[in-house]
Coordinates of C-alpha atoms in Angstrom, one line a residue:
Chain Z
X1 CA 0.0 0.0 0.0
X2 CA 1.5 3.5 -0.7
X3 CA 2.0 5.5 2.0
X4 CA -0.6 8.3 0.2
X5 CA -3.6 6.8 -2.2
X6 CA -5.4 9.7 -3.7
X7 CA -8.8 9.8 -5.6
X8 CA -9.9 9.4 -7.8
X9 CA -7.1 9.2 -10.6
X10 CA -9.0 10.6 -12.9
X11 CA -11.7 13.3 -13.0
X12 CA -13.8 14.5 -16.3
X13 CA -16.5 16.9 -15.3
X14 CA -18.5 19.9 -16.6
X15 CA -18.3 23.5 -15.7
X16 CA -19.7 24.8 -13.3
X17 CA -19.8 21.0 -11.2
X18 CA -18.3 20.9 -7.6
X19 CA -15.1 18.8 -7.2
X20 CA -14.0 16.9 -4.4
X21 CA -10.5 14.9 -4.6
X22 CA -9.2 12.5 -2.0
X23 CA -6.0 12.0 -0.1
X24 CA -5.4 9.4 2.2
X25 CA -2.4 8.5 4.3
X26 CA -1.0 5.8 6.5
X27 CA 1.4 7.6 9.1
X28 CA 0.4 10.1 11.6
X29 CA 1.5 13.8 10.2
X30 CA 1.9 17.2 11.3
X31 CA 1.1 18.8 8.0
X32 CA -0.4 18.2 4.5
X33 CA 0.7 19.9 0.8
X34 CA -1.8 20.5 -1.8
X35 CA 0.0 21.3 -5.1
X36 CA -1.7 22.1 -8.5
X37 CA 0.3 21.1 -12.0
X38 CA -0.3 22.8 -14.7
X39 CA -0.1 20.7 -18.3
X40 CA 2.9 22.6 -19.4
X41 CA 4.9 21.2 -15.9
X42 CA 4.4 24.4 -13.7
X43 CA 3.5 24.0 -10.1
X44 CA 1.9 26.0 -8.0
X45 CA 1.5 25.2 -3.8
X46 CA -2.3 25.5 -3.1
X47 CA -2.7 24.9 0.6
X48 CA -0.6 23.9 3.7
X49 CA -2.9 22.4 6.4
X50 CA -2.7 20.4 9.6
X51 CA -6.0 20.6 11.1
X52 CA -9.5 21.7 10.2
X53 CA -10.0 24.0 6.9
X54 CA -8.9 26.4 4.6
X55 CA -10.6 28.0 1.5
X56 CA -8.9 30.2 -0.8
X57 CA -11.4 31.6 -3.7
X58 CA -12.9 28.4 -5.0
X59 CA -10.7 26.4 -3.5
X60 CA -11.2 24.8 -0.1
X61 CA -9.0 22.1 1.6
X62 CA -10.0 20.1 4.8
X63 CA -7.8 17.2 7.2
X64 CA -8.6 15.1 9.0
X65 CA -5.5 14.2 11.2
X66 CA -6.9 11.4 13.1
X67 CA -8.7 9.5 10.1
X68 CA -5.5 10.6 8.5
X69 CA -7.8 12.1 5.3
X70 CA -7.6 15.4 3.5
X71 CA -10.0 16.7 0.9
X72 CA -9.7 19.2 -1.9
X73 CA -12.9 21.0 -3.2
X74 CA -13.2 22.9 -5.7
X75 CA -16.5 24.9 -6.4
X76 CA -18.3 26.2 -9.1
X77 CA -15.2 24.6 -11.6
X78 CA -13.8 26.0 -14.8
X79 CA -11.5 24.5 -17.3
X80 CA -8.8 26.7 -16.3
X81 CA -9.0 24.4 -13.1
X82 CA -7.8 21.2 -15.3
X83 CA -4.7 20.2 -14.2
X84 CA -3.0 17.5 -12.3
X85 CA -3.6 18.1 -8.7
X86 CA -1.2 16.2 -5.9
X87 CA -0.8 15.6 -2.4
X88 CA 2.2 15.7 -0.4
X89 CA 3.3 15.0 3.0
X90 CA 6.3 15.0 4.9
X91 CA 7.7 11.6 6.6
X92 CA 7.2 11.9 10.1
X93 CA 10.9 10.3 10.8
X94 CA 14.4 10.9 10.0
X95 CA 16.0 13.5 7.3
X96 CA 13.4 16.5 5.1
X97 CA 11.8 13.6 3.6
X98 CA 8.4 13.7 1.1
X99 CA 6.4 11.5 0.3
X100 CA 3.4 12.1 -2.8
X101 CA 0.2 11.1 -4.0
X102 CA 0.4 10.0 -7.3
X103 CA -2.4 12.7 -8.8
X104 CA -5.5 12.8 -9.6
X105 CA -5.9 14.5 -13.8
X106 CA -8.6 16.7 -13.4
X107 CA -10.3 17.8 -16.8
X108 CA -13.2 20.6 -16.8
X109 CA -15.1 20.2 -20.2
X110 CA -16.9 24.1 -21.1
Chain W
X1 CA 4.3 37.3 -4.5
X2 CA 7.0 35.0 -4.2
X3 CA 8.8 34.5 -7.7
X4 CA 11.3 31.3 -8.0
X5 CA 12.8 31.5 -11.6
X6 CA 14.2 28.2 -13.1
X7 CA 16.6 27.7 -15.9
X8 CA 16.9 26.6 -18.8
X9 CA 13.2 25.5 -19.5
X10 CA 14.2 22.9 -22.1
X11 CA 17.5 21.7 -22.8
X12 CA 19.1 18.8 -24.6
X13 CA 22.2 18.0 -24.3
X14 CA 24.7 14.7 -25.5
X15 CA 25.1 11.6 -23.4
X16 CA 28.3 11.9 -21.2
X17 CA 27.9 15.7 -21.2
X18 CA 27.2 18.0 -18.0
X19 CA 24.0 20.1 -17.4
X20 CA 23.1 22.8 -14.9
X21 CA 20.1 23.8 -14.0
X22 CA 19.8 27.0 -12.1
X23 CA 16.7 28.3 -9.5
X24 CA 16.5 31.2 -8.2
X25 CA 14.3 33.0 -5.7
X26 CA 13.9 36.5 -6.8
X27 CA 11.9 39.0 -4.4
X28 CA 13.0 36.2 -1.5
X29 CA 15.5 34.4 0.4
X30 CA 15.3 30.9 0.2
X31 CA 16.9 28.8 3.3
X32 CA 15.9 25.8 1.8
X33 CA 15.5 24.7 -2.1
X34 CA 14.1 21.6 -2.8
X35 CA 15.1 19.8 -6.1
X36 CA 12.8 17.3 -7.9
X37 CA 12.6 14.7 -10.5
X38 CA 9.0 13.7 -12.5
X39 CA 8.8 11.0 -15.2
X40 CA 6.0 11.1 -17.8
X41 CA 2.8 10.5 -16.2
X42 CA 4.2 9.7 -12.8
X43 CA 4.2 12.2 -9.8
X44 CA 6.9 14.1 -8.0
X45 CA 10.2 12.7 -6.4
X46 CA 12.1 14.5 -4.1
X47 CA 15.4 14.2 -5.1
X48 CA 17.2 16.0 -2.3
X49 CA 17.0 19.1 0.1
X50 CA 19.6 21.8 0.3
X51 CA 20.0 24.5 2.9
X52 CA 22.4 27.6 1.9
X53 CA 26.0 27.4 2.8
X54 CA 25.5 23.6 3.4
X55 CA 25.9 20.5 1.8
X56 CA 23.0 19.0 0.3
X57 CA 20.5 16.4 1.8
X58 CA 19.9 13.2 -0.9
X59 CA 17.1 11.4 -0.8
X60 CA 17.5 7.1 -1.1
X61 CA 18.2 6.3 -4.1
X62 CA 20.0 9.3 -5.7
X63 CA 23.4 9.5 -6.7
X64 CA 25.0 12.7 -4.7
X65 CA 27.8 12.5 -7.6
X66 CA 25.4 12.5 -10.3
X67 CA 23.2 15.1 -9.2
X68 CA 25.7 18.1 -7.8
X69 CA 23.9 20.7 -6.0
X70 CA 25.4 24.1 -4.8
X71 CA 23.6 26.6 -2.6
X72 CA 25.7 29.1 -2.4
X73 CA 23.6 31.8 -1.5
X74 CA 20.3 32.5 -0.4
X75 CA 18.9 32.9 -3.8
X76 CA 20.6 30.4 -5.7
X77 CA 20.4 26.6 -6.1
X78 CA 21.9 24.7 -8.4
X79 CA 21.2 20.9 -9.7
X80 CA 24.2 19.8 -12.5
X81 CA 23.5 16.5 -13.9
X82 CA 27.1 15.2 -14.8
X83 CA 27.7 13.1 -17.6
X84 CA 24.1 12.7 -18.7
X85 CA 22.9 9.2 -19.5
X86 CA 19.0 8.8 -21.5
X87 CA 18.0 7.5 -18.4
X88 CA 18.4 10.7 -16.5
X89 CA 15.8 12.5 -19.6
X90 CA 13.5 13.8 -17.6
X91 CA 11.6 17.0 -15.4
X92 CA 13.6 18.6 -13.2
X93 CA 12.0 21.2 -10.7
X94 CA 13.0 23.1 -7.8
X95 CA 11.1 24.5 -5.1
X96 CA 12.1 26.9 -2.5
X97 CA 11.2 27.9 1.4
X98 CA 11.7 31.2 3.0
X99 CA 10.8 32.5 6.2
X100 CA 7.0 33.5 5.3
X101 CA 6.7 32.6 1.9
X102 CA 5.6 29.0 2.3
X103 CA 6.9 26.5 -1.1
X104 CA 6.9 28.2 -4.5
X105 CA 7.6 26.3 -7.3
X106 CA 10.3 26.8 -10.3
X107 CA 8.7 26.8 -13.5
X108 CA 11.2 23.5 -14.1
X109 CA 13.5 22.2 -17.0
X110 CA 12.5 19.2 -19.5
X111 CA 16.0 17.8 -20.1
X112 CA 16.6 15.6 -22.6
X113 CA 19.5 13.3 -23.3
X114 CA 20.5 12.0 -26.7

């Protein structure tokens, strides 16, 4: 099992649909990364949470720590909103270690 | 906001030549640059952590004498892949940290080796 499953891999949707996208993880953590990739490789850090919520604009991001979940919402979506969108933690032991989700491809059809 | 520029954006070099790739924080200092490595269709790897003035942190698995990296100063990072093999063809990004500015991204280099 990989230390962070996310869900789903892939996501098609139309504008204007509310997104959810799912991270779990298997070892307690003090903090969670929610990055967004771009299609042409650019990446840009979304949220850093460790408990409860944070929106920003359309975006809102939610942990749980103790059911070791995290959640990413997106409202009212766009197609500027497609992208690849990942999770990240650091490993709780030992050295600046990080360990990734492996994506979920969100596409936003007009 | 905080602005970490990465270059080259593209490059293809020869096998058993050198590459550098260069990130740099520009409205920031960065104590701590973070280099990674993607592979088509696969997610991030962190490929090591450096903090300025010190030597680099590798992660498992990646060769500290492949993958040079210099931080010389707090706005600088550098990743030079020595004598570049096919195998190393891939996305190279950086990230950096400073005091307030959480993790912003380079804009990251697709190398290619022929």
């Amino acid at each position: 099992k990989n230390e962070v499953e996310q869900s789903p891999q892939n996501l098609t949707a139309q504008e204007g649909e509310f997104i959810t996208i799912n991270c779990s993880y298997s070892v307690g953590i003090s903090a969670l990364h929610w990055l967004q990739q771009h299609p042409g490789g650019g990446i840009v850090s979304l949220f850093m949470l460790s408990s409860g919520k944070k929106k920003h604009g359309r975006l809102i991001a939610t942990i749980n720590i103790q059911e070791k979940h995290s959640s990413l919402h997106i409202t009212a979506s766009h197609p500027r909103d497609s992208a690849v969108y990942i999770c990240e933690h650091p490993r709780p032991e030992g050295a600046q270690k990080l360990v990734f989700g492996q994506g979920t491809r969100l596409t936003i059809n007009p | 906001g905080a602005v970490v520029s990465q270059h080259p954006s593209r490059v293809i070099c020869k096998s058993g030549t050198s590459v550098k790739i260069e990130c740099r924080s520009l409205d920031f200092q960065a104590t701590t640059m973070f280099w990674y490595r993607q592979f088509p269709k696969q997610s991030l790897m962190l490929m090591a952590t450096s903090n300025e003035g010190s030597k680099a942190t590798y992660e498992q698995g990646v060769e500290k004498d492949k993958f040079l990296i210099n931080h010389a100063s707090l706005t600088l990072s550098t990743l030079t892949v020595t004598s570049a093999h096919p195998e190393d063809s891939s996305f190279y990004i950086c990230s950096a940290e400073g005091q307030g500015y959480g993790y912003t991204f380079g804009s990251g280099t697709r190398l290619t080796v022929v």
